[in-house]
Amino acid sequence: MSLKTALFTINGIILSLFIILSASYIYTTDLLDTEAQQLVDAGESISLAKNLKSKLLTHNRYSFLYSLHKSPKRLEGRQQQRFEINKHLIELRRLVNSEDETTLLKQVKNDIYTYFEKRDQLNTSKLSPVEQYIKASILIDSLEVSVDKLIQINRSQLNTLIASVNKQNKIADRLAVSLLAIGAIIILLITAGIIWAVYRPLMSLSKVIAKYKAGNTQIRAEKYLLKEINALSENFNLMANSIDEKQRDQLQFIASIAHDLRNPLNSISMASEMLLDKHPNTTHATIISNQTKHLDRLVSDLLDTARIESGQLDLTPQACDIKKIIKDSIELYQLSSSIHKLKLSLPDYPLICKCDASRISQVINNLISNAIKYSPNGGTIQITAIYETNDIIISIQDQGIGIAEQDQVNIFKPFHRTKSTKGTIPGIGLGLSSSKKIIEHHQGKLKVESQAGHGSIFKIILPAMANTQYLDKAIPKSKLNYDLQP
Ligand code: ADP
């Protein structure tokens, strides 16, 4: 699924929820509005009907008083009541909302008109005002029954409406709670979905990239659900594969060069040996022989490095004294530079380690050659080896250009060279990477401590063989150092 589709789906769900919420809200408020209006109407009908009753009584009273005194004021009062009774009837007509009510109102209206008619007839009759009043009151009493019925109908309508409004309110409450709950669940699901489909894969991809950056070049990203993240992961894998392929080509190239150098070097080596045999005491023959051996060693190391980097690392571990390996390396490099002084500090006791001597020698050679190479202004190169809590620690310290903190992890990766050395000091960036591999295959560690411009210390930590342990405290530290060069 693509992120776009996922976003559309999520938006669709939210929009639908919003539409349902709005429609329910509008429906509920409309319903409540209508019922509230009906409530008001029913209340108004009740009050009009009650008023109607009192107006009829007042009308009868004014008629009685007019029969007594014939005063125009009473007549006017009586007409006023009649007018208001008619007005009330019109108002009540407007408020009726059921067939029963309509029928009842019609009957009330007819009864009232009959009353008016009869009241007028009574006024012109020969009956005394009191008799007229009593007869009219009887008519009003029978009329009151139907008015009371009208009130009753409106009261029961009022009660039904109140019950219905209460019910609507409860439904609205339940609807709101359900919508809130659904909303909360959807938000939770969306959050969980984002965490599961976006955050988690991105974190896993970033971990893969971090591991790759730290040197695990075999690591690859997995497949992910979202197309876009999957595209990232596939691109990362393609990039890693292409880097891998390039590195393989580079290693192949280096290996073939080293291999091609081998044959002419063998011939030179044989010729130099013959020259040395013929002229054993000549400096030139000795120099040619020594330097040919050195060159042969370098080419062998280069070939080995190419093999190690392409995954072919065969070790033949044997118990050997690290001191001997270090001394051999120093011998190899001590005359290689006139501006560098190689100083060696070794303990009196043997430093026994189970290792492949030629590989460890390759590492020490590489570190000493780097110490010389990256100290272009010369200086002392201090090589120390000690035994410390079951480990043999070999350190090679120079006074050279040093390594900035951010480069210290990268220099152990194949073909990595720091910016400060790239264009100025020759190298291919494989020595430290293969050295690290060799040491780690011996269950050891290769570390660097450095500061740009203040030299570097490379430390090889190798597990010592058990028989070295008893020497730890037996030999005082002061006895451990001696200089190779006086
Ligand atoms: P190379 O020397 O062929 O470049 P290495 O793997 O031996 O390859 O070293 C990798 C990088 O580490 C070098 O290019 C250099 O920048 C840095 N480096 C190694 N040793 C030292 C050192 N002793 N002092 C300063 N920089 C060093």
Short mmCIF file of C-alpha atoms and ligand atoms in Angstrom, two decimals:
data_model
loop_
_atom_site.label_atom_id
_atom_site.label_comp_id
_atom_site.label_asym_id
_atom_site.label_seq_id
_atom_site.Cartn_x
_atom_site.Cartn_y
_atom_site.Cartn_z
CA MET A 1 0.00 0.00 0.00
CA SER A 2 1.28 3.48 -0.77
CA LEU A 3 1.41 6.30 1.77
CA LYS A 4 -0.90 8.29 -0.53
CA THR A 5 -3.59 5.56 -0.46
CA ALA A 6 -3.19 5.19 3.31
CA LEU A 7 -3.61 8.96 3.77
CA PHE A 8 -6.69 8.99 1.49
CA THR A 9 -8.24 6.10 3.43
CA ILE A 10 -7.56 7.77 6.79
CA ASN A 11 -8.96 11.09 5.51
CA GLY A 12 -12.02 9.25 4.15
CA ILE A 13 -12.66 7.66 7.56
CA ILE A 14 -12.26 10.99 9.37
CA LEU A 15 -14.49 12.78 6.83
CA SER A 16 -17.23 10.10 7.10
CA LEU A 17 -17.07 10.35 10.88
CA PHE A 18 -17.37 14.11 10.64
CA ILE A 19 -20.37 13.87 8.24
CA ILE A 20 -22.15 11.34 10.50
CA LEU A 21 -21.42 13.56 13.52
CA SER A 22 -22.71 16.72 11.81
CA ALA A 23 -25.82 15.01 10.34
CA SER A 24 -26.72 13.49 13.71
CA TYR A 25 -26.18 16.82 15.41
CA ILE A 26 -28.33 18.71 12.88
CA TYR A 27 -31.06 16.04 13.05
CA THR A 28 -31.11 16.06 16.86
CA THR A 29 -31.16 19.86 17.15
CA ASP A 30 -33.93 20.12 14.51
CA LEU A 31 -35.99 17.55 16.37
CA LEU A 32 -35.44 19.31 19.66
CA ASP A 33 -36.32 22.68 18.06
CA THR A 34 -39.62 21.30 16.68
CA GLU A 35 -40.49 19.69 19.99
CA ALA A 36 -39.59 22.84 21.91
CA GLN A 37 -41.94 24.84 19.62
CA GLN A 38 -44.69 22.26 20.17
CA LEU A 39 -44.11 22.54 23.92
CA VAL A 40 -44.51 26.33 23.76
CA ASP A 41 -47.67 25.94 21.61
CA ALA A 42 -49.21 23.45 24.03
CA GLY A 43 -48.46 25.76 26.98
CA GLU A 44 -49.95 28.73 25.10
CA SER A 45 -53.09 26.72 24.20
CA ILE A 46 -53.58 25.79 27.87
CA SER A 47 -53.28 29.41 28.98
CA LEU A 48 -55.60 30.63 26.14
CA ALA A 49 -58.22 28.02 27.04
CA LYS A 50 -58.08 29.04 30.70
CA ASN A 51 -58.41 32.70 29.71
CA LEU A 52 -61.34 31.79 27.49
CA LYS A 53 -63.16 30.44 30.51
CA SER A 54 -62.60 33.56 32.55
CA LYS A 55 -63.55 35.81 29.58
CA LEU A 56 -66.87 33.95 29.24
CA LEU A 57 -67.58 34.46 32.95
CA THR A 58 -66.65 38.15 32.68
CA HIS A 59 -68.85 38.47 29.56
CA ASN A 60 -71.80 37.02 31.53
CA ARG A 61 -71.08 39.37 34.43
CA TYR A 62 -70.98 42.43 32.12
CA SER A 63 -74.26 41.27 30.48
CA PHE A 64 -75.83 40.95 33.93
CA LEU A 65 -74.66 44.44 34.98
CA TYR A 66 -75.88 45.90 31.69
CA SER A 67 -79.33 44.33 32.24
CA LEU A 68 -79.34 45.99 35.64
CA HIS A 69 -78.18 49.50 34.73
CA LYS A 70 -78.16 49.67 30.95
CA SER A 71 -75.02 51.74 31.19
CA PRO A 72 -73.02 52.11 27.93
CA LYS A 73 -69.83 51.34 29.90
CA ARG A 74 -71.15 47.85 30.71
CA LEU A 75 -72.20 47.35 27.13
CA GLU A 76 -68.76 48.36 25.99
CA GLY A 77 -67.17 45.95 28.54
CA ARG A 78 -69.40 43.13 27.32
CA GLN A 79 -68.44 43.80 23.68
CA GLN A 80 -64.80 43.98 24.61
CA GLN A 81 -65.03 40.50 26.23
CA ARG A 82 -66.77 39.15 23.14
CA PHE A 83 -64.05 40.59 20.94
CA GLU A 84 -61.32 39.03 23.09
CA ILE A 85 -63.12 35.66 23.17
CA ASN A 86 -63.15 35.69 19.34
CA LYS A 87 -59.46 36.65 19.30
CA HIS A 88 -58.66 33.74 21.67
CA LEU A 89 -60.59 31.37 19.39
CA ILE A 90 -58.55 32.53 16.36
CA GLU A 91 -55.31 32.08 18.34
CA LEU A 92 -56.35 28.63 19.49
CA ARG A 93 -57.15 27.70 15.88
CA ARG A 94 -53.58 28.60 14.93
CA LEU A 95 -52.15 26.42 17.69
CA VAL A 96 -54.15 23.20 17.13
CA ASN A 97 -52.01 20.28 15.94
CA SER A 98 -54.24 17.22 16.13
CA GLU A 99 -57.54 16.14 14.68
CA ASP A 100 -59.07 15.61 18.16
CA GLU A 101 -58.09 19.13 19.10
CA THR A 102 -59.56 20.54 15.85
CA THR A 103 -62.87 18.76 16.42
CA LEU A 104 -62.97 19.84 20.06
CA LEU A 105 -62.13 23.44 19.19
CA LYS A 106 -64.90 23.48 16.59
CA GLN A 107 -67.33 22.24 19.22
CA VAL A 108 -66.09 24.89 21.73
CA LYS A 109 -66.51 27.58 19.06
CA ASN A 110 -70.05 26.42 18.21
CA ASP A 111 -70.93 26.26 21.92
CA ILE A 112 -69.57 29.79 22.46
CA TYR A 113 -71.52 31.17 19.49
CA THR A 114 -74.64 29.40 20.78
CA TYR A 115 -73.96 30.99 24.19
CA PHE A 116 -73.58 34.46 22.60
CA GLU A 117 -76.83 33.97 20.69
CA LYS A 118 -78.69 32.73 23.73
CA ARG A 119 -77.22 35.46 25.91
CA ASP A 120 -78.48 38.07 23.45
CA GLN A 121 -81.92 36.45 23.46
CA LEU A 122 -81.90 36.39 27.28
CA ASN A 123 -81.07 40.12 27.34
CA THR A 124 -84.19 40.95 25.35
CA SER A 125 -86.38 38.44 27.28
CA LYS A 126 -88.70 39.30 30.03
CA LEU A 127 -86.63 37.41 32.58
CA SER A 128 -85.10 39.31 35.46
CA PRO A 129 -81.33 40.04 35.25
CA VAL A 130 -80.65 37.44 37.97
CA GLU A 131 -82.63 34.78 36.11
CA GLN A 132 -80.86 35.70 32.88
CA TYR A 133 -77.53 35.44 34.69
CA ILE A 134 -78.33 32.02 36.18
CA LYS A 135 -79.50 30.62 32.80
CA ALA A 136 -76.39 31.97 31.06
CA SER A 137 -74.20 30.53 33.86
CA ILE A 138 -75.71 27.09 33.21
CA LEU A 139 -74.78 27.48 29.51
CA ILE A 140 -71.24 28.52 30.47
CA ASP A 141 -70.94 25.50 32.84
CA SER A 142 -71.75 23.08 30.01
CA LEU A 143 -69.35 25.02 27.76
CA GLU A 144 -66.59 24.74 30.39
CA VAL A 145 -66.64 20.95 30.05
CA SER A 146 -65.48 21.09 26.42
CA VAL A 147 -62.95 23.87 27.21
CA ASP A 148 -61.57 21.67 30.03
CA LYS A 149 -61.32 18.80 27.55
CA LEU A 150 -59.29 21.11 25.28
CA ILE A 151 -57.01 21.94 28.23
CA GLN A 152 -56.74 18.24 29.02
CA ILE A 153 -55.74 17.37 25.45
CA ASN A 154 -53.04 20.07 25.54
CA ARG A 155 -51.82 18.90 28.96
CA SER A 156 -51.43 15.34 27.75
CA GLN A 157 -49.69 16.69 24.61
CA LEU A 158 -47.38 18.65 26.92
CA ASN A 159 -46.56 15.54 28.95
CA THR A 160 -45.96 13.46 25.79
CA LEU A 161 -43.68 16.18 24.45
CA ILE A 162 -41.73 16.45 27.72
CA ALA A 163 -41.25 12.66 27.71
CA SER A 164 -40.21 12.77 24.04
CA VAL A 165 -37.74 15.64 24.66
CA ASN A 166 -36.24 13.69 27.59
CA LYS A 167 -35.95 10.65 25.35
CA GLN A 168 -34.33 12.71 22.57
CA ASN A 169 -31.90 14.17 25.08
CA LYS A 170 -30.93 10.70 26.25
CA ILE A 171 -30.50 9.53 22.64
CA ALA A 172 -28.42 12.62 21.88
CA ASP A 173 -26.25 11.94 24.96
CA ARG A 174 -25.75 8.31 23.94
CA LEU A 175 -25.01 9.40 20.36
CA ALA A 176 -22.41 11.92 21.55
CA VAL A 177 -20.76 9.35 23.86
CA SER A 178 -20.72 6.72 21.08
CA LEU A 179 -19.30 9.19 18.56
CA LEU A 180 -16.65 10.30 21.04
CA ALA A 181 -15.75 6.67 21.75
CA ILE A 182 -15.64 5.84 18.01
CA GLY A 183 -13.56 8.99 17.41
CA ALA A 184 -11.14 8.02 20.19
CA ILE A 185 -10.86 4.47 18.84
CA ILE A 186 -10.24 5.78 15.30
CA ILE A 187 -7.59 8.21 16.59
CA LEU A 188 -5.94 5.36 18.53
CA LEU A 189 -6.08 3.08 15.48
CA ILE A 190 -4.64 5.82 13.25
CA THR A 191 -1.84 6.49 15.78
CA ALA A 192 -1.11 2.76 16.09
CA GLY A 193 -1.21 2.47 12.27
CA ILE A 194 1.24 5.38 11.87
CA ILE A 195 3.55 3.84 14.49
CA TRP A 196 3.32 0.40 12.89
CA ALA A 197 3.45 1.36 9.22
CA VAL A 198 5.58 4.53 9.26
CA TYR A 199 7.51 5.10 12.51
CA ARG A 200 8.63 1.47 13.11
CA PRO A 201 9.89 0.85 9.53
CA LEU A 202 11.65 4.24 9.46
CA MET A 203 13.37 3.46 12.79
CA SER A 204 14.35 0.00 11.58
CA LEU A 205 15.68 1.50 8.32
CA SER A 206 17.61 4.13 10.25
CA LYS A 207 19.12 1.35 12.47
CA VAL A 208 20.14 -0.58 9.35
CA ILE A 209 21.78 2.58 7.92
CA ALA A 210 23.53 3.25 11.27
CA LYS A 211 24.86 -0.35 11.37
CA TYR A 212 26.01 -0.03 7.77
CA LYS A 213 27.74 3.24 8.64
CA ALA A 214 29.43 1.58 11.63
CA GLY A 215 31.00 -0.98 9.31
CA ASN A 216 28.50 -3.82 8.89
CA THR A 217 28.47 -3.61 5.09
CA GLN A 218 26.64 -6.94 4.73
CA ILE A 219 23.47 -5.63 6.40
CA ARG A 220 20.46 -4.99 4.14
CA ALA A 221 17.06 -3.40 4.73
CA GLU A 222 13.94 -5.61 4.77
CA LYS A 223 10.70 -5.17 2.80
CA TYR A 224 8.13 -2.76 4.23
CA LEU A 225 4.38 -2.37 3.80
CA LEU A 226 4.30 1.23 2.57
CA LYS A 227 5.48 1.69 -1.01
CA GLU A 228 7.40 4.89 -0.27
CA ILE A 229 9.35 3.41 2.66
CA ASN A 230 9.90 0.25 0.65
CA ALA A 231 11.33 2.39 -2.17
CA LEU A 232 13.75 3.94 0.37
CA SER A 233 14.73 0.49 1.61
CA GLU A 234 15.19 -0.86 -1.94
CA ASN A 235 17.28 2.17 -2.91
CA PHE A 236 19.43 1.70 0.18
CA ASN A 237 19.94 -1.99 -0.72
CA LEU A 238 20.76 -1.08 -4.33
CA MET A 239 23.25 1.53 -3.15
CA ALA A 240 24.86 -0.93 -0.67
CA ASN A 241 25.05 -3.62 -3.37
CA SER A 242 26.59 -1.21 -5.84
CA ILE A 243 29.18 -0.07 -3.22
CA ASP A 244 29.86 -3.74 -2.50
CA GLU A 245 30.33 -4.43 -6.18
CA LYS A 246 32.64 -1.42 -6.58
CA GLN A 247 34.69 -2.53 -3.57
CA ARG A 248 34.91 -6.05 -4.99
CA ASP A 249 36.16 -4.60 -8.30
CA GLN A 250 38.68 -2.41 -6.48
CA LEU A 251 39.92 -5.39 -4.43
CA GLN A 252 40.12 -7.48 -7.59
CA PHE A 253 42.14 -4.72 -9.22
CA ILE A 254 44.51 -4.42 -6.25
CA ALA A 255 44.91 -8.19 -6.02
CA SER A 256 45.71 -8.44 -9.73
CA ILE A 257 48.29 -5.62 -9.50
CA ALA A 258 49.93 -7.24 -6.45
CA HIS A 259 49.88 -10.57 -8.25
CA ASP A 260 51.46 -9.08 -11.39
CA LEU A 261 54.20 -7.43 -9.30
CA ARG A 262 55.06 -10.77 -7.77
CA ASN A 263 56.93 -12.28 -10.81
CA PRO A 264 59.29 -9.36 -11.58
CA LEU A 265 59.87 -9.01 -7.83
CA ASN A 266 60.89 -12.67 -7.54
CA SER A 267 63.41 -12.18 -10.35
CA ILE A 268 64.80 -9.02 -8.69
CA SER A 269 64.97 -10.88 -5.38
CA MET A 270 66.93 -13.78 -6.90
CA ALA A 271 69.26 -11.37 -8.71
CA SER A 272 69.87 -9.35 -5.52
CA GLU A 273 70.72 -12.55 -3.59
CA MET A 274 73.19 -13.54 -6.30
CA LEU A 275 74.69 -10.03 -6.21
CA LEU A 276 75.04 -10.26 -2.42
CA ASP A 277 76.70 -13.67 -2.73
CA LYS A 278 79.21 -12.28 -5.23
CA HIS A 279 79.86 -9.05 -3.29
CA PRO A 280 79.01 -9.93 0.33
CA ASN A 281 80.49 -6.83 1.89
CA THR A 282 79.16 -4.11 -0.41
CA THR A 283 76.66 -1.64 1.02
CA HIS A 284 74.77 -1.33 -2.28
CA ALA A 285 74.19 -5.07 -2.60
CA THR A 286 72.96 -5.18 1.03
CA ILE A 287 70.63 -2.23 0.50
CA ILE A 288 69.22 -3.77 -2.72
CA SER A 289 68.70 -7.10 -0.97
CA ASN A 290 67.04 -5.53 2.14
CA GLN A 291 64.79 -3.23 0.15
CA THR A 292 63.78 -6.07 -2.20
CA LYS A 293 62.79 -8.12 0.85
CA HIS A 294 60.83 -5.10 2.15
CA LEU A 295 59.10 -4.65 -1.20
CA ASP A 296 58.31 -8.35 -1.35
CA ARG A 297 56.80 -8.12 2.10
CA LEU A 298 54.70 -5.10 1.10
CA VAL A 299 53.38 -6.85 -2.01
CA SER A 300 52.59 -9.99 0.02
CA ASP A 301 50.77 -7.84 2.60
CA LEU A 302 48.84 -6.11 -0.19
CA LEU A 303 47.82 -9.43 -1.68
CA ASP A 304 46.84 -10.71 1.77
CA THR A 305 44.88 -7.53 2.47
CA ALA A 306 42.93 -7.92 -0.78
CA ARG A 307 42.17 -11.54 0.15
CA ILE A 308 41.12 -10.64 3.73
CA GLU A 309 38.88 -7.85 2.49
CA SER A 310 37.16 -10.22 0.07
CA GLY A 311 36.42 -12.55 2.97
CA GLN A 312 39.28 -15.05 2.66
CA LEU A 313 40.96 -15.02 6.04
CA ASP A 314 42.59 -18.33 6.97
CA LEU A 315 44.41 -18.36 10.28
CA THR A 316 46.91 -20.89 11.52
CA PRO A 317 47.11 -20.04 15.21
CA GLN A 318 50.11 -21.18 17.24
CA ALA A 319 51.56 -20.16 20.58
CA CYS A 320 54.09 -17.46 19.86
CA ASP A 321 55.95 -14.68 21.61
CA ILE A 322 54.60 -11.31 20.53
CA LYS A 323 57.93 -9.72 21.49
CA LYS A 324 59.63 -11.56 18.61
CA ILE A 325 57.03 -10.41 16.08
CA ILE A 326 57.41 -6.79 17.25
CA LYS A 327 61.21 -6.92 17.10
CA ASP A 328 61.09 -8.32 13.55
CA SER A 329 58.80 -5.48 12.45
CA ILE A 330 61.03 -2.86 14.03
CA GLU A 331 64.00 -4.35 12.25
CA LEU A 332 62.13 -4.07 9.00
CA TYR A 333 61.26 -0.37 9.46
CA GLN A 334 64.04 1.11 11.54
CA LEU A 335 66.16 2.11 8.58
CA SER A 336 63.29 3.12 6.34
CA SER A 337 63.22 6.76 7.51
CA SER A 338 65.98 9.04 8.65
CA ILE A 339 63.68 11.55 10.33
CA HIS A 340 61.82 9.02 12.52
CA LYS A 341 63.16 7.42 15.69
CA LEU A 342 61.62 4.07 16.58
CA LYS A 343 61.61 3.41 20.35
CA LEU A 344 60.65 0.06 21.79
CA SER A 345 59.59 -0.85 25.33
CA LEU A 346 59.14 -4.53 26.07
CA PRO A 347 58.96 -6.46 29.34
CA ASP A 348 61.57 -9.03 30.32
CA TYR A 349 59.04 -11.83 30.42
CA PRO A 350 57.61 -13.45 27.29
CA LEU A 351 54.26 -12.27 25.91
CA ILE A 352 52.72 -15.51 24.76
CA CYS A 353 49.63 -15.45 22.63
CA LYS A 354 47.94 -18.04 20.46
CA CYS A 355 47.91 -16.35 17.08
CA ASP A 356 48.78 -16.50 13.42
CA ALA A 357 52.22 -14.88 13.63
CA SER A 358 52.35 -13.79 9.99
CA ARG A 359 48.95 -12.05 10.28
CA ILE A 360 49.80 -10.31 13.56
CA SER A 361 53.09 -9.28 11.99
CA GLN A 362 51.09 -7.87 9.04
CA VAL A 363 49.04 -5.76 11.45
CA ILE A 364 52.04 -4.45 13.40
CA ASN A 365 53.84 -3.67 10.14
CA ASN A 366 50.86 -1.77 8.89
CA LEU A 367 50.55 0.29 12.10
CA ILE A 368 54.28 1.12 12.17
CA SER A 369 54.27 2.01 8.47
CA ASN A 370 51.21 4.25 9.06
CA ALA A 371 52.91 5.89 12.07
CA ILE A 372 55.85 6.75 9.82
CA LYS A 373 53.69 7.75 6.84
CA TYR A 374 51.38 10.03 8.82
CA SER A 375 54.20 11.82 10.67
CA PRO A 376 55.58 13.73 7.67
CA ASN A 377 57.71 15.93 9.94
CA GLY A 378 59.34 12.94 11.61
CA GLY A 379 59.50 12.38 15.36
CA THR A 380 59.53 9.48 17.78
CA ILE A 381 57.46 6.39 17.23
CA GLN A 382 57.04 4.60 20.53
CA ILE A 383 56.19 0.90 20.37
CA THR A 384 55.21 -0.67 23.68
CA ALA A 385 53.88 -4.09 24.65
CA ILE A 386 52.71 -5.09 28.12
CA TYR A 387 50.70 -7.79 29.82
CA GLU A 388 47.58 -6.54 31.63
CA THR A 389 44.78 -8.60 33.15
CA ASN A 390 44.86 -11.56 30.75
CA ASP A 391 45.55 -9.35 27.72
CA ILE A 392 48.61 -8.42 25.77
CA ILE A 393 48.44 -4.74 24.84
CA ILE A 394 50.63 -3.51 22.01
CA SER A 395 50.60 0.24 21.39
CA ILE A 396 52.15 2.21 18.57
CA GLN A 397 52.33 5.93 19.26
CA ASP A 398 53.40 8.62 16.83
CA GLN A 399 53.74 12.40 16.91
CA GLY A 400 52.15 12.89 13.50
CA ILE A 401 49.13 14.64 12.03
CA GLY A 402 46.61 12.84 14.29
CA ILE A 403 43.01 11.95 13.44
CA ALA A 404 39.96 14.13 14.10
CA GLU A 405 37.36 12.55 16.41
CA GLN A 406 34.68 12.21 13.71
CA ASP A 407 37.07 10.22 11.48
CA GLN A 408 38.14 7.75 14.14
CA VAL A 409 35.31 5.24 13.41
CA ASN A 410 35.50 5.57 9.63
CA ILE A 411 39.23 4.86 9.23
CA PHE A 412 38.55 1.19 10.02
CA LYS A 413 36.20 0.88 7.04
CA PRO A 414 37.60 -0.36 3.70
CA PHE A 415 38.81 2.38 1.34
CA HIS A 416 38.20 5.10 3.90
CA ARG A 417 40.80 7.83 4.10
CA THR A 418 40.55 11.07 6.05
CA LYS A 419 40.16 14.34 4.14
CA SER A 420 43.47 15.65 5.49
CA THR A 421 45.42 12.74 3.97
CA LYS A 422 43.47 12.01 0.79
CA GLY A 423 45.30 14.31 -1.61
CA THR A 424 48.59 14.61 0.25
CA ILE A 425 49.80 11.24 1.58
CA PRO A 426 49.49 8.16 -0.67
CA GLY A 427 47.49 5.16 0.43
CA ILE A 428 44.52 3.00 -0.54
CA GLY A 429 42.65 2.86 2.78
CA LEU A 430 42.76 -0.91 3.32
CA GLY A 431 45.45 -1.40 5.98
CA LEU A 432 43.37 -0.56 9.07
CA SER A 433 40.27 -2.34 7.80
CA SER A 434 42.07 -5.65 7.23
CA SER A 435 44.10 -5.18 10.45
CA LYS A 436 40.86 -4.83 12.41
CA LYS A 437 39.49 -7.98 10.77
CA ILE A 438 42.66 -9.95 11.61
CA ILE A 439 42.65 -8.81 15.26
CA GLU A 440 38.93 -9.48 15.68
CA HIS A 441 39.44 -12.99 14.26
CA HIS A 442 41.87 -13.46 17.15
CA GLN A 443 39.11 -12.36 19.61
CA GLY A 444 41.04 -9.15 20.13
CA LYS A 445 40.43 -5.42 19.61
CA LEU A 446 42.08 -2.67 17.59
CA LYS A 447 41.56 0.83 18.98
CA VAL A 448 42.72 4.35 18.27
CA GLU A 449 43.25 7.34 20.56
CA SER A 450 44.05 10.53 18.74
CA GLN A 451 43.59 14.24 18.40
CA ALA A 452 44.04 16.15 15.15
CA GLY A 453 47.55 17.65 15.08
CA HIS A 454 48.70 15.85 18.23
CA GLY A 455 49.68 12.37 17.04
CA SER A 456 47.93 9.02 17.44
CA ILE A 457 48.12 5.88 19.53
CA PHE A 458 46.91 2.61 17.97
CA LYS A 459 46.37 -0.19 20.45
CA ILE A 460 46.16 -3.92 19.70
CA ILE A 461 44.59 -5.93 22.50
CA LEU A 462 45.05 -9.69 22.22
CA PRO A 463 44.03 -12.39 24.69
CA ALA A 464 47.17 -13.72 26.39
CA MET A 465 47.78 -17.43 26.88
CA ALA A 466 47.17 -18.69 30.42
CA ASN A 467 50.84 -19.34 31.21
CA THR A 468 51.65 -15.63 30.97
CA GLN A 469 49.40 -14.66 33.88
CA TYR A 470 51.72 -15.49 36.78
CA LEU A 471 54.19 -12.90 35.45
CA ASP A 472 51.76 -10.01 35.93
CA LYS A 473 52.82 -9.07 39.45
CA ALA A 474 56.15 -10.86 39.58
CA ILE A 475 58.01 -8.31 37.42
CA PRO A 476 58.23 -4.67 38.52
CA LYS A 477 57.16 -2.08 35.88
CA SER A 478 60.52 -0.23 36.09
CA LYS A 479 62.27 -3.25 34.61
CA LEU A 480 60.01 -3.41 31.59
CA ASN A 481 61.46 -0.64 29.37
CA TYR A 482 64.46 -0.59 27.22
CA ASP A 483 65.27 1.35 24.09
CA LEU A 484 66.07 -0.42 20.88
CA GLN A 485 68.17 2.50 19.69
CA PRO A 486 70.66 3.78 22.23
P1 ADP B 1 46.07 4.00 3.99
O1 ADP B 1 47.18 4.32 4.92
O2 ADP B 1 46.47 3.18 2.84
O3 ADP B 1 45.29 5.20 3.58
P2 ADP B 1 44.84 2.71 6.25
O4 ADP B 1 43.63 1.85 6.33
O5 ADP B 1 46.07 2.16 6.85
O6 ADP B 1 45.01 3.09 4.75
O7 ADP B 1 44.49 4.04 6.98
C1 ADP B 1 43.25 4.65 6.74
C2 ADP B 1 43.31 6.15 7.04
O8 ADP B 1 43.50 6.34 8.45
C3 ADP B 1 44.49 6.83 6.42
O9 ADP B 1 44.17 7.25 5.11
C4 ADP B 1 44.74 8.00 7.34
O10 ADP B 1 43.89 9.07 6.98
C5 ADP B 1 44.31 7.47 8.69
N1 ADP B 1 45.46 7.03 9.50
C6 ADP B 1 45.88 5.76 9.68
N2 ADP B 1 46.91 5.74 10.53
C7 ADP B 1 47.15 7.00 10.90
C8 ADP B 1 48.10 7.64 11.76
N3 ADP B 1 49.02 6.96 12.43
N4 ADP B 1 48.04 8.98 11.89
C9 ADP B 1 47.10 9.71 11.24
N5 ADP B 1 46.19 9.17 10.40
C10 ADP B 1 46.21 7.83 10.23
#
